[in-house]
Coordinates of C-alpha atoms and ligand atoms in Angstrom, one line a residue:
M1 CA 26.2 -40.3 20.8
T2 CA 25.7 -37.8 23.4
N3 CA 22.5 -37.1 25.4
A4 CA 22.2 -33.8 23.8
T5 CA 22.1 -35.5 20.5
S6 CA 19.9 -38.5 21.0
Q7 CA 16.8 -36.3 22.1
F8 CA 16.6 -35.1 18.5
S9 CA 15.1 -37.4 15.8
D10 CA 17.2 -38.7 13.2
M11 CA 16.6 -35.5 11.1
R12 CA 20.0 -34.2 11.7
T13 CA 21.5 -32.8 8.3
I14 CA 21.0 -29.0 7.9
Y15 CA 21.5 -26.8 4.9
L16 CA 21.8 -23.2 5.8
E17 CA 21.7 -20.4 3.1
T18 CA 22.6 -16.7 4.1
F19 CA 21.7 -13.6 2.7
G20 CA 22.4 -10.0 3.5
C21 CA 25.3 -8.1 5.5
Q22 CA 28.1 -9.2 7.7
M23 CA 25.9 -9.3 10.9
N24 CA 23.8 -12.1 9.1
E25 CA 27.1 -13.8 8.1
L26 CA 28.3 -13.9 11.7
D27 CA 24.8 -14.9 12.9
S28 CA 24.9 -17.9 10.6
E29 CA 28.5 -18.8 12.0
L30 CA 27.1 -18.7 15.4
V31 CA 24.1 -21.0 14.6
Q32 CA 26.4 -23.2 12.9
D33 CA 28.5 -23.7 15.9
Q34 CA 25.5 -23.8 18.3
L35 CA 23.7 -26.5 16.3
T36 CA 26.8 -28.4 15.3
A37 CA 27.7 -28.7 19.0
L38 CA 24.1 -30.4 19.5
G39 CA 24.8 -33.0 17.0
Y40 CA 23.5 -31.7 13.8
T41 CA 25.8 -31.6 10.8
F42 CA 25.8 -29.0 8.1
Q43 CA 25.8 -30.0 4.4
G44 CA 25.8 -28.2 0.9
E45 CA 22.8 -29.7 -0.7
R46 CA 19.6 -28.0 -0.3
A47 CA 17.8 -31.0 -2.2
T48 CA 18.7 -33.6 0.4
A49 CA 19.1 -31.9 3.7
D50 CA 16.7 -32.9 6.4
V51 CA 16.3 -29.1 7.7
V52 CA 16.7 -26.2 5.5
L53 CA 17.2 -22.8 7.1
F54 CA 17.4 -19.5 5.3
N55 CA 19.0 -16.8 7.3
T56 CA 17.3 -13.8 5.5
C57 CA 17.9 -10.0 4.8
S58 CA 15.0 -7.4 4.5
V59 CA 17.0 -4.3 3.5
R60 CA 15.8 -4.5 -0.2
E61 CA 12.7 -6.1 -1.9
Q62 CA 15.0 -8.1 -3.9
A63 CA 16.8 -9.7 -1.1
E64 CA 13.4 -10.9 0.2
N65 CA 12.2 -12.2 -3.2
K66 CA 15.0 -14.6 -3.4
V67 CA 14.3 -16.2 -0.5
L68 CA 10.5 -16.4 -0.9
S69 CA 11.0 -18.1 -4.3
R70 CA 13.2 -20.7 -2.6
I71 CA 10.5 -21.3 0.0
G72 CA 7.9 -21.6 -2.6
E73 CA 9.7 -24.2 -4.4
L74 CA 10.4 -26.2 -1.0
G75 CA 6.7 -26.0 -0.3
V76 CA 5.9 -27.7 -3.6
E77 CA 8.6 -30.4 -2.7
K78 CA 6.7 -30.6 0.7
I79 CA 3.4 -31.3 -1.0
E80 CA 4.8 -33.7 -3.4
G81 CA 6.0 -35.7 -0.1
R82 CA 9.4 -34.5 0.7
E83 CA 10.1 -34.6 4.6
V84 CA 11.9 -31.5 5.4
V85 CA 11.9 -28.9 8.2
I86 CA 11.9 -25.4 7.0
G87 CA 12.9 -22.6 9.3
M88 CA 13.3 -18.9 8.5
L89 CA 15.9 -16.7 10.4
G90 CA 17.2 -13.2 10.3
C91 CA 15.7 -9.9 9.5
L92 CA 12.6 -11.1 7.3
P93 CA 10.9 -12.7 10.0
E94 CA 11.7 -10.1 12.5
R95 CA 10.1 -7.6 10.1
E96 CA 7.1 -9.6 8.9
G97 CA 6.6 -11.7 12.2
K98 CA 3.7 -14.0 12.7
K99 CA 2.1 -13.0 9.3
L100 CA 4.7 -15.4 7.5
L101 CA 3.6 -18.4 9.1
G102 CA 0.0 -18.0 7.8
T103 CA 1.1 -17.0 4.2
Y104 CA 3.9 -19.9 3.9
P105 CA 2.3 -22.9 5.4
Q106 CA 5.3 -24.9 4.7
L107 CA 7.5 -22.9 7.0
D108 CA 7.8 -24.9 10.4
F109 CA 9.3 -22.0 12.3
I110 CA 10.6 -18.5 12.4
C111 CA 13.4 -16.8 14.5
G112 CA 14.5 -13.3 14.1
P113 CA 18.0 -12.1 15.4
S114 CA 16.8 -11.3 18.6
E115 CA 15.7 -14.9 19.4
L116 CA 18.6 -16.6 18.1
D117 CA 19.5 -18.0 21.6
H118 CA 16.2 -20.0 21.5
L119 CA 17.0 -21.4 18.1
P120 CA 17.9 -24.9 19.4
T121 CA 14.6 -25.2 21.0
M122 CA 12.6 -24.1 18.1
L123 CA 14.4 -26.3 15.8
H124 CA 14.1 -29.2 18.1
N125 CA 10.3 -28.8 18.3
A126 CA 10.1 -28.7 14.5
V127 CA 12.3 -31.6 14.2
A128 CA 10.3 -33.6 16.9
G129 CA 7.1 -32.9 14.8
E130 CA 5.5 -30.8 17.3
R131 CA 3.7 -28.8 14.3
L132 CA 1.5 -26.3 15.8
S133 CA -1.0 -24.4 14.0
A134 CA -0.1 -21.0 12.4
V135 CA -2.1 -19.3 15.3
E136 CA -0.4 -21.3 18.0
R137 CA 3.0 -20.7 16.5
S138 CA 2.5 -17.2 16.3
A139 CA 1.3 -16.8 19.9
L140 CA 4.8 -18.4 20.9
Q141 CA 6.8 -16.1 18.5
G142 CA 6.9 -12.7 19.4
N143 CA 8.3 -9.8 17.4
R144 CA 11.0 -9.1 19.9
S145 CA 13.4 -7.0 18.2
R146 CA 13.4 -4.1 20.7
R147 CA 13.6 -6.4 24.0
S148 CA 17.2 -5.8 24.0
A149 CA 16.7 -2.0 24.5
A150 CA 15.7 -2.7 28.1
L151 CA 18.8 -4.9 28.8
T152 CA 22.5 -4.3 28.9
A153 CA 24.4 -6.5 26.6
A154 CA 26.0 -8.3 29.3
D155 CA 22.6 -9.6 30.7
D156 CA 21.3 -10.7 27.6
N157 CA 21.7 -14.2 26.3
L158 CA 22.6 -13.2 23.0
E159 CA 25.7 -11.9 24.5
L160 CA 26.5 -15.5 25.6
L161 CA 25.7 -16.7 22.0
D162 CA 28.5 -14.2 20.7
L163 CA 30.8 -15.4 23.4
A164 CA 30.4 -19.1 22.9
R165 CA 31.8 -18.9 19.5
A166 CA 35.4 -18.2 20.6
F167 CA 35.2 -20.9 23.2
N168 CA 33.4 -23.4 21.2
P169 CA 35.7 -26.3 20.5
D170 CA 33.9 -27.0 17.3
H171 CA 34.7 -23.7 16.1
R172 CA 38.2 -23.9 17.2
R173 CA 38.8 -26.6 14.7
S174 CA 37.4 -25.2 11.7
S175 CA 38.1 -21.4 12.4
G176 CA 39.2 -19.4 9.6
K177 CA 42.0 -16.4 9.4
S178 CA 39.5 -13.8 9.1
A179 CA 36.8 -13.4 11.7
Y180 CA 34.2 -11.0 12.5
V181 CA 33.4 -9.9 15.9
R182 CA 30.3 -8.0 16.7
I183 CA 30.8 -4.8 19.0
T184 CA 27.2 -3.2 18.9
R185 CA 23.9 -4.7 18.1
G186 CA 21.0 -2.7 16.4
C187 CA 20.8 1.0 15.4
N188 CA 19.5 4.0 16.8
K189 CA 19.5 6.2 13.4
F190 CA 16.2 5.8 11.6
C191 CA 17.3 6.6 8.2
T192 CA 13.9 7.0 6.8
Y193 CA 14.5 4.2 4.0
C194 CA 15.8 1.7 6.2
V195 CA 14.5 -1.4 8.0
V196 CA 17.4 -2.3 10.0
P197 CA 16.3 -0.5 13.2
N198 CA 13.1 -2.4 13.0
T199 CA 14.9 -5.8 12.6
R200 CA 17.8 -5.4 14.8
G201 CA 16.4 -3.2 17.5
A202 CA 17.9 -0.4 19.4
E203 CA 21.6 -0.1 19.8
V204 CA 23.1 -2.1 22.5
H205 CA 27.0 -2.4 23.1
R206 CA 28.8 -5.3 24.1
P207 CA 31.2 -5.1 27.3
P208 CA 34.8 -4.2 26.2
C209 CA 36.3 -7.0 28.2
A210 CA 34.2 -9.7 26.3
I211 CA 35.1 -8.3 23.0
V212 CA 38.9 -8.1 23.9
E213 CA 38.7 -11.6 25.3
E214 CA 36.8 -12.9 22.2
C215 CA 39.6 -11.4 19.9
R216 CA 42.2 -12.8 22.0
V217 CA 40.8 -16.3 21.8
L218 CA 40.2 -16.0 18.0
V219 CA 43.6 -14.9 17.3
E220 CA 44.9 -17.9 19.4
T221 CA 42.9 -20.3 17.4
G222 CA 44.2 -19.0 14.1
A223 CA 42.6 -15.5 13.1
V224 CA 44.8 -13.2 11.4
E225 CA 42.4 -10.5 10.6
I226 CA 39.4 -9.4 12.7
T227 CA 36.6 -7.0 11.4
L228 CA 34.6 -5.4 14.4
L229 CA 30.9 -5.2 13.3
G230 CA 28.3 -2.5 14.0
Q231 CA 25.8 -0.6 12.0
T232 CA 27.3 2.7 13.2
V233 CA 30.5 1.2 14.7
N234 CA 31.9 4.5 15.7
H235 CA 29.0 5.2 18.1
Y236 CA 30.4 2.5 20.3
R237 CA 30.4 3.4 23.8
Y238 CA 30.4 1.3 27.0
T239 CA 30.0 2.8 30.5
H240 CA 30.4 0.4 33.4
D241 CA 31.3 0.1 37.0
I242 CA 34.8 -0.6 37.9
A243 CA 35.8 -1.9 41.6
L244 CA 38.4 -0.3 43.7
N245 CA 40.5 -1.7 46.3
S246 CA 41.3 0.0 49.7
E247 CA 44.2 1.7 47.9
G248 CA 42.0 2.9 45.2
R249 CA 43.3 0.6 42.6
E250 CA 41.2 -1.0 40.1
V251 CA 40.3 -4.7 41.1
P252 CA 40.7 -6.9 38.1
Q253 CA 37.4 -8.2 36.4
I254 CA 36.9 -12.0 36.1
G255 CA 34.3 -11.6 33.5
P256 CA 31.8 -9.2 32.3
G257 CA 30.4 -7.3 35.4
L258 CA 32.2 -9.7 37.8
T259 CA 35.3 -8.9 40.0
A260 CA 37.4 -11.1 41.8
F261 CA 35.7 -10.0 45.2
K262 CA 32.4 -10.3 46.1
K263 CA 32.1 -6.8 47.8
P264 CA 34.5 -4.2 46.3
L265 CA 35.6 -1.5 48.7
D266 CA 34.8 1.3 46.5
S267 CA 33.6 1.6 42.8
T268 CA 33.8 4.3 39.9
Q269 CA 32.6 4.3 36.4
R270 CA 34.5 4.2 33.4
T271 CA 33.4 4.8 29.7
T272 CA 35.3 3.0 26.9
T273 CA 34.8 4.7 23.7
F274 CA 35.4 3.3 20.2
A275 CA 38.9 4.9 20.1
N276 CA 39.7 3.3 23.5
L277 CA 38.4 -0.1 22.2
L278 CA 40.4 -0.1 19.1
K279 CA 43.4 0.9 21.0
R280 CA 42.8 -1.9 23.7
I281 CA 42.2 -4.8 21.1
H282 CA 45.5 -3.4 19.3
D283 CA 47.7 -3.5 22.3
E284 CA 46.2 -6.5 24.3
V285 CA 46.1 -8.6 21.2
P286 CA 49.5 -8.2 19.7
N287 CA 49.5 -11.2 17.5
L288 CA 46.5 -9.9 15.8
L289 CA 47.8 -8.7 12.3
R290 CA 44.9 -6.7 11.1
L291 CA 42.1 -4.9 12.9
R292 CA 39.1 -3.3 10.6
F293 CA 35.7 -2.4 11.4
V294 CA 32.5 -1.6 9.5
T295 CA 30.4 0.4 9.0
S296 CA 31.3 3.9 10.2
Y297 CA 28.6 6.8 10.3
P298 CA 30.2 10.1 8.9
I299 CA 28.9 12.2 11.9
D300 CA 30.2 11.7 15.3
F301 CA 33.5 10.3 14.1
G302 CA 36.1 12.1 16.4
N303 CA 39.6 12.7 15.6
D304 CA 40.4 10.5 18.6
I305 CA 39.4 7.5 16.4
L306 CA 41.3 8.8 13.4
E307 CA 44.4 9.4 15.6
V308 CA 44.4 5.7 17.2
M309 CA 44.1 4.4 13.5
R310 CA 46.9 6.5 12.5
D311 CA 49.1 5.4 15.5
C312 CA 48.5 1.8 15.6
P313 CA 50.1 0.0 12.7
R314 CA 47.9 -3.1 12.7
I315 CA 44.7 -1.1 12.4
C316 CA 43.8 -0.9 8.8
N317 CA 43.7 2.5 6.9
Y318 CA 40.5 1.9 5.7
L319 CA 36.9 3.5 6.3
H320 CA 33.5 2.2 4.9
V321 CA 31.5 5.2 5.5
P322 CA 28.4 5.6 3.3
A323 CA 27.2 8.9 1.9
Q324 CA 24.0 7.5 0.4
S325 CA 23.6 10.6 -1.6
G326 CA 25.5 13.9 -2.7
S327 CA 22.4 16.1 -2.6
N328 CA 21.6 18.0 0.5
R329 CA 17.8 17.7 -0.2
I330 CA 17.9 14.1 -0.5
L331 CA 20.1 13.6 2.5
K332 CA 17.6 15.6 4.5
L333 CA 14.6 13.5 3.3
M334 CA 16.7 10.4 4.1
N335 CA 17.1 11.8 7.9
R336 CA 20.6 11.1 7.7
G337 CA 21.5 14.1 9.8
Y338 CA 24.3 15.5 7.9
T339 CA 25.1 17.6 4.9
V340 CA 27.2 17.1 1.9
E341 CA 29.6 19.7 3.5
E342 CA 29.8 18.1 6.6
Y343 CA 30.5 14.7 4.9
L344 CA 33.2 16.2 3.1
E345 CA 34.6 17.8 6.0
F346 CA 34.9 14.3 7.8
I347 CA 36.9 13.0 4.7
E348 CA 39.1 15.8 4.6
R349 CA 39.9 15.2 8.2
A350 CA 40.3 11.6 7.8
R351 CA 42.8 12.2 5.0
T352 CA 44.7 14.9 6.9
I353 CA 45.2 12.5 9.9
I354 CA 45.7 9.4 7.9
P355 CA 47.0 10.4 4.3
E356 CA 47.0 6.7 2.9
V357 CA 43.4 6.0 4.2
E358 CA 41.1 4.3 1.6
I359 CA 37.5 5.3 1.7
A360 CA 34.5 3.1 0.5
G361 CA 30.8 4.0 0.6
D362 CA 27.4 3.1 -0.3
I363 CA 25.0 5.0 -2.6
I364 CA 21.1 4.9 -3.1
V365 CA 19.8 6.0 -6.4
G366 CA 16.1 6.9 -7.2
F367 CA 15.2 8.0 -3.6
P368 CA 11.6 9.5 -3.9
T369 CA 11.6 12.9 -5.8
E370 CA 15.2 12.5 -7.0
T371 CA 15.9 14.6 -10.0
E372 CA 18.7 14.7 -12.3
E373 CA 20.3 17.7 -10.6
D374 CA 20.2 15.6 -7.2
F375 CA 22.0 12.7 -9.2
E376 CA 24.5 15.1 -10.7
A377 CA 25.3 16.3 -7.2
T378 CA 25.9 12.6 -6.0
C379 CA 28.4 12.3 -8.8
D380 CA 30.1 15.5 -7.8
L381 CA 30.6 14.2 -4.4
I382 CA 32.0 10.8 -5.9
R383 CA 34.5 12.7 -7.8
K384 CA 35.6 14.7 -4.9
V385 CA 36.1 12.0 -2.5
Q386 CA 37.6 9.6 -4.8
F387 CA 36.2 6.7 -3.2
K388 CA 37.8 3.2 -3.8
N389 CA 34.6 1.8 -4.4
N390 CA 30.8 2.3 -3.9
F391 CA 28.2 -0.3 -3.4
V392 CA 25.2 1.3 -5.2
F393 CA 21.5 0.1 -4.9
H394 CA 18.2 1.2 -6.4
Y395 CA 15.9 2.8 -3.5
S396 CA 13.5 -0.1 -2.6
P397 CA 10.5 1.2 -0.5
R398 CA 10.4 -1.1 2.7
P399 CA 7.5 -1.9 4.8
G400 CA 7.6 -0.3 8.3
T401 CA 10.0 2.5 7.3
V402 CA 9.0 6.2 7.5
A403 CA 9.8 6.8 3.8
I404 CA 7.2 4.1 2.4
D405 CA 4.5 6.0 4.3
R406 CA 5.8 9.6 3.6
F407 CA 6.9 9.5 0.0
E408 CA 5.8 7.9 -3.2
D409 CA 8.3 5.8 -4.9
D410 CA 8.1 8.1 -8.0
V411 CA 11.4 7.9 -9.8
P412 CA 11.0 6.0 -12.9
R413 CA 12.7 2.6 -13.0
E414 CA 14.5 3.7 -16.2
N415 CA 16.1 6.6 -14.2
K416 CA 17.0 4.3 -11.4
R417 CA 18.7 1.9 -13.9
R418 CA 20.5 4.8 -15.8
W419 CA 21.8 6.4 -12.6
L420 CA 23.1 3.2 -11.2
N421 CA 25.1 2.3 -14.4
S422 CA 26.4 5.9 -14.8
I423 CA 27.5 5.6 -11.2
L424 CA 29.1 2.2 -11.5
E425 CA 31.0 3.6 -14.6
L426 CA 32.2 6.6 -12.8
G427 CA 33.1 4.8 -9.9
A428 CA 35.3 2.4 -12.0
E429 CA 37.0 5.5 -13.7
I430 CA 37.9 6.8 -10.1
S431 CA 38.8 3.5 -8.8
G432 CA 41.3 3.1 -11.6
D433 CA 43.0 6.3 -10.5
V434 CA 43.0 5.3 -6.8
H435 CA 44.7 2.1 -7.7
K436 CA 47.2 3.8 -10.2
L437 CA 48.5 5.7 -7.3
Y438 CA 50.0 2.5 -5.9
E439 CA 52.1 1.7 -8.9
G440 CA 55.8 1.5 -7.8
K441 CA 54.8 1.4 -4.1
T442 CA 55.3 -1.8 -1.9
V443 CA 52.2 -2.7 0.3
E444 CA 51.3 -5.3 2.9
V445 CA 49.0 -8.0 1.4
F446 CA 47.0 -10.3 3.6
V447 CA 47.0 -13.6 1.5
E448 CA 43.5 -14.9 1.1
R449 CA 43.3 -17.2 -1.8
L450 CA 44.4 -18.5 -5.1
S451 CA 43.6 -16.1 -7.4
P452 CA 40.3 -16.7 -9.3
K453 CA 40.3 -16.9 -13.0
E454 CA 37.8 -14.1 -13.1
T455 CA 40.7 -11.5 -12.4
K456 CA 41.1 -11.7 -16.3
K457 CA 37.9 -10.0 -16.6
A458 CA 39.3 -7.0 -14.6
G459 CA 41.2 -6.1 -17.8
I460 CA 44.6 -6.7 -16.6
E461 CA 47.2 -8.6 -18.6
L462 CA 47.7 -11.3 -16.3
M463 CA 51.3 -12.7 -17.2
W464 CA 51.0 -16.3 -16.4
E465 CA 54.2 -18.0 -16.8
S466 CA 54.3 -21.5 -16.9
G467 CA 54.6 -23.3 -13.6
K468 CA 53.5 -20.2 -11.7
V469 CA 50.9 -20.0 -9.2
Q470 CA 48.8 -16.6 -8.6
L471 CA 47.7 -15.5 -5.2
S472 CA 45.4 -13.0 -4.3
G473 CA 44.9 -10.8 -1.2
R474 CA 44.0 -7.6 0.2
T475 CA 46.0 -4.3 1.1
Q476 CA 45.3 -2.5 4.5
G477 CA 43.1 -0.2 2.3
D478 CA 41.0 -3.3 1.2
L479 CA 42.3 -3.1 -2.4
I480 CA 42.7 -6.5 -4.1
C481 CA 46.2 -7.4 -5.0
V482 CA 47.5 -10.3 -7.2
F483 CA 50.9 -11.8 -7.4
D484 CA 52.7 -14.7 -8.7
V485 CA 54.8 -17.3 -6.6
D486 CA 56.6 -20.4 -8.0
S487 CA 54.8 -23.4 -6.6
K488 CA 51.7 -24.6 -5.0
E489 CA 53.9 -25.2 -1.9
E490 CA 55.1 -21.7 -1.6
A491 CA 51.5 -20.7 -2.1
N492 CA 50.3 -22.9 0.7
M493 CA 52.9 -21.5 2.8
L494 CA 51.9 -17.9 2.1
M495 CA 48.3 -18.3 2.7
G496 CA 46.8 -16.5 5.7
C497 CA 50.2 -14.4 6.0
V498 CA 50.6 -10.8 5.7
V499 CA 53.6 -10.1 3.0
P500 CA 55.1 -7.2 1.2
V501 CA 54.4 -6.9 -2.7
K502 CA 55.8 -4.2 -4.8
I503 CA 53.0 -3.0 -7.2
T504 CA 54.0 -3.1 -11.0
S505 CA 50.6 -2.4 -12.7
S506 CA 46.9 -1.6 -11.8
A507 CA 43.5 -1.8 -13.2
P508 CA 40.2 -0.6 -11.8
L509 CA 39.6 -3.6 -9.8
L510 CA 42.9 -4.7 -8.6
L511 CA 46.7 -4.2 -8.2
Q512 CA 49.2 -6.7 -9.6
G513 CA 52.9 -7.1 -8.1
T514 CA 55.8 -8.9 -7.2
L515 CA 56.6 -10.3 -3.9
Q516 CA 59.4 -9.0 -2.1
T517 CA 60.9 -12.1 -0.9
S518 CA 63.9 -10.2 0.8
L519 CA 61.6 -8.0 2.9
L520 CA 59.8 -11.5 4.1
V521 CA 60.0 -11.8 8.1
K522 CA 61.1 -15.4 8.6
Ligands
LIG601 N1 24.5 1.0 8.9 C1 24.8 1.2 7.6 C2 24.1 0.6 6.4 C3 23.3 -0.7 6.6 S1 22.4 -1.2 5.4 C4 24.9 2.6 7.3 O1 24.2 3.4 7.8 O2 25.7 3.2 6.5 C5 23.6 -1.2 3.9 C6 23.0 -0.4 2.7 O3 22.0 -1.0 2.3 C7 22.9 1.1 3.1 O4 24.1 1.7 3.5 C8 22.1 1.5 2.0 O5 23.0 2.2 1.1 C9 21.5 0.4 1.5 N2 19.8 0.4 1.8 C10 19.4 0.2 3.1 N3 17.9 0.5 2.8 C11 17.8 0.4 1.6 C12 16.5 0.7 0.9 N4 15.5 0.6 1.4 N5 16.9 0.8 -0.6 C13 17.8 0.7 -1.2 N6 19.0 0.5 -0.5 C14 18.9 0.3 0.9
LIG602 FE1 20.0 1.9 8.6 FE2 20.6 4.3 8.8 FE3 20.9 2.7 10.6 FE4 22.3 2.5 8.7 S1 22.5 4.2 10.2 S2 21.4 0.7 9.6 S3 21.2 3.0 7.2 S4 19.0 3.4 10.0
LIG603 FE1 19.8 -7.2 5.8 FE2 19.3 -7.5 8.4 FE3 21.7 -7.0 7.5 S1 18.1 -6.4 6.9 S2 21.4 -5.8 5.7 S3 20.5 -8.8 7.0 S4 21.1 -6.5 9.3

C-alpha cells in the first residue's frame, strides 16, 4: 500500500454514475483516473459501494430529477444505518451551489466542474469523517464556475487534470479505442434557454501544443478515434507568444508556455484557429485514423474549417450543428444569433465544399410562445437540411437562464408531446432516405462492437446465417453499419479497426453490408 493510499480510511470502493453530455463523460473518466491513482477502486454496484458519486447534468429538469430521486433513496438507506459517502459532481451543484447541502443533508460534499482539481481533497475529508455542518461546508465550497474567465487555460489546474489522463499509467492500461479530448471549456453564447454558461463558465481554450500532445499519447496507447469537445467547438482560437532565436526562427516549445531557453531573444504572437488545430492534429498524429469534433455552432464556421475537413482524409465528414428551431421568431427569442436563412446558407456551403458530409442536430420543441406555424417552420427546415438525425427535446425552463425570467412556459404539454413525436417520425423518414443513398457504395467502417440484438428492431431483415457473427460500427458520417464475419476470432481481430464495407441494404437507423476482404489493408 502506498502512502497516498494509506492516508485514506478503508472506504475505498466507489460507484460513479454519469449523466449528461460528452463533457461529463470525459470528466468522469478524469475523475476515475485521478481517484484510481490514489488507491480507490471503482465498482458497478451502487448498493455495496463505500462511496457513491453522481456526475450530474442540469440542462433539463428531467436530468436533475433522476439524480435527485437516487439521492433520496440513498438518504433513506443512510437513515437506516448504511455507511456511505455521497458526493455530487457536475453541473447541478455548480448551478444550485450551497443550497443543495441544506436541502439534502445526506450529501457529504458537492464539487462543480470548475473544482474537479480539488475532488481528491473533498472526498478525502468526507471519507475521513470530517462532517462539517451544511453552513461550514457551504462556506468552503463556492460557486466558482466563472473563475476560469480570469485565467488562461494553461495556468489553470483543470488543464493539468485534462493532461494528466494521457500520461496516467492506470489510464494507459485501460484506455479504449475511442477517446474524447477537450479543446474548449465553457461557453460565451448565452442562448436564453441554456444553463451551460452558468455551469461551465466562460469560454477558455486549451493550448494547441497540449491538445496535440494529448492526442499523440492517446493514439500511442491505443486510441483509433478522437472526438474533440467544445460547446461551440468551431470558436476555438488560441493566441500565444512564440520565442524567436537570433535568426528569427521559432524556438521549440517544451511544454505549454515553456521554451527551451530561459530568455528568448525575441518573441512574436501566433494564433491557432480551429482549422489550424484540426490540420495540426491530422498531420502531427498520423496514426490517428479518425478525428471528429462536437458541437459546432452554425455561425462563425469559416470555409477554412470545411476545406481542412475536405483535404484531410482522416477528419470525419460529419457535423453536429444544432439548429434548435426553424422559426426566425423563435430563434430570436432563443438568442441564437442566426436566422433560418443563415443556417441554410451554412449547410449549403458545407455540402458544396464536402459533398458527402452528414449533418446531425438538436431541436427544442415547445419554446415559450411557439405556435403550430413555428413548429411547421421547423419541419420545413428539417426537410430542407436532410439531417441524418436530430436529438429532439421538450423545452425545459431552467433556473438561472434568461428564458425562465422573461417568458412563461406557456406551450401546453400535449403540444410539446405531439410536436416531438411528429419530428421524430419525420426524422426517421428522412434518415431512411439518407441511409438509402449509401446502397451499393463502399464505405469505411470503424468497428466498435458485436452487433446488439436490438438492431432487429430497426426493421431490417438481418440475415443471420448459422455460425456468422455480426459486427457493428460507424461510418465517417456517423451512420451505424452492421456486417457479418465468419467467426468470433475474425470479429475480435477486426474490433477497433477501420474496414471497407459494401452496403447492400438500409433502414432508417442503420446500414447493412458485406466486408470487402479484398480491400483490407493487411
Ligand atoms: N453547445 C451546444 C448544446 C449544448 S446543450 C449547442 O449550442 O449546440 C445540448 C442540447 O440540449 C442543446 O442543443 C439543446 O437542444 C438542448 N437544451 C439545452 N437547454 C435546454 C432546455 N432548457 N430545454 C430543452 N432542451 C435544452
Ligand atoms: Fe448552451 Fe447556447 Fe452555449 Fe450551446 S451555445 S452551450 S445551447 S448557451
Ligand atoms: Fe448537462 Fe452540464 Fe453537459 S448541464 S449537457 S452535463 S455541460
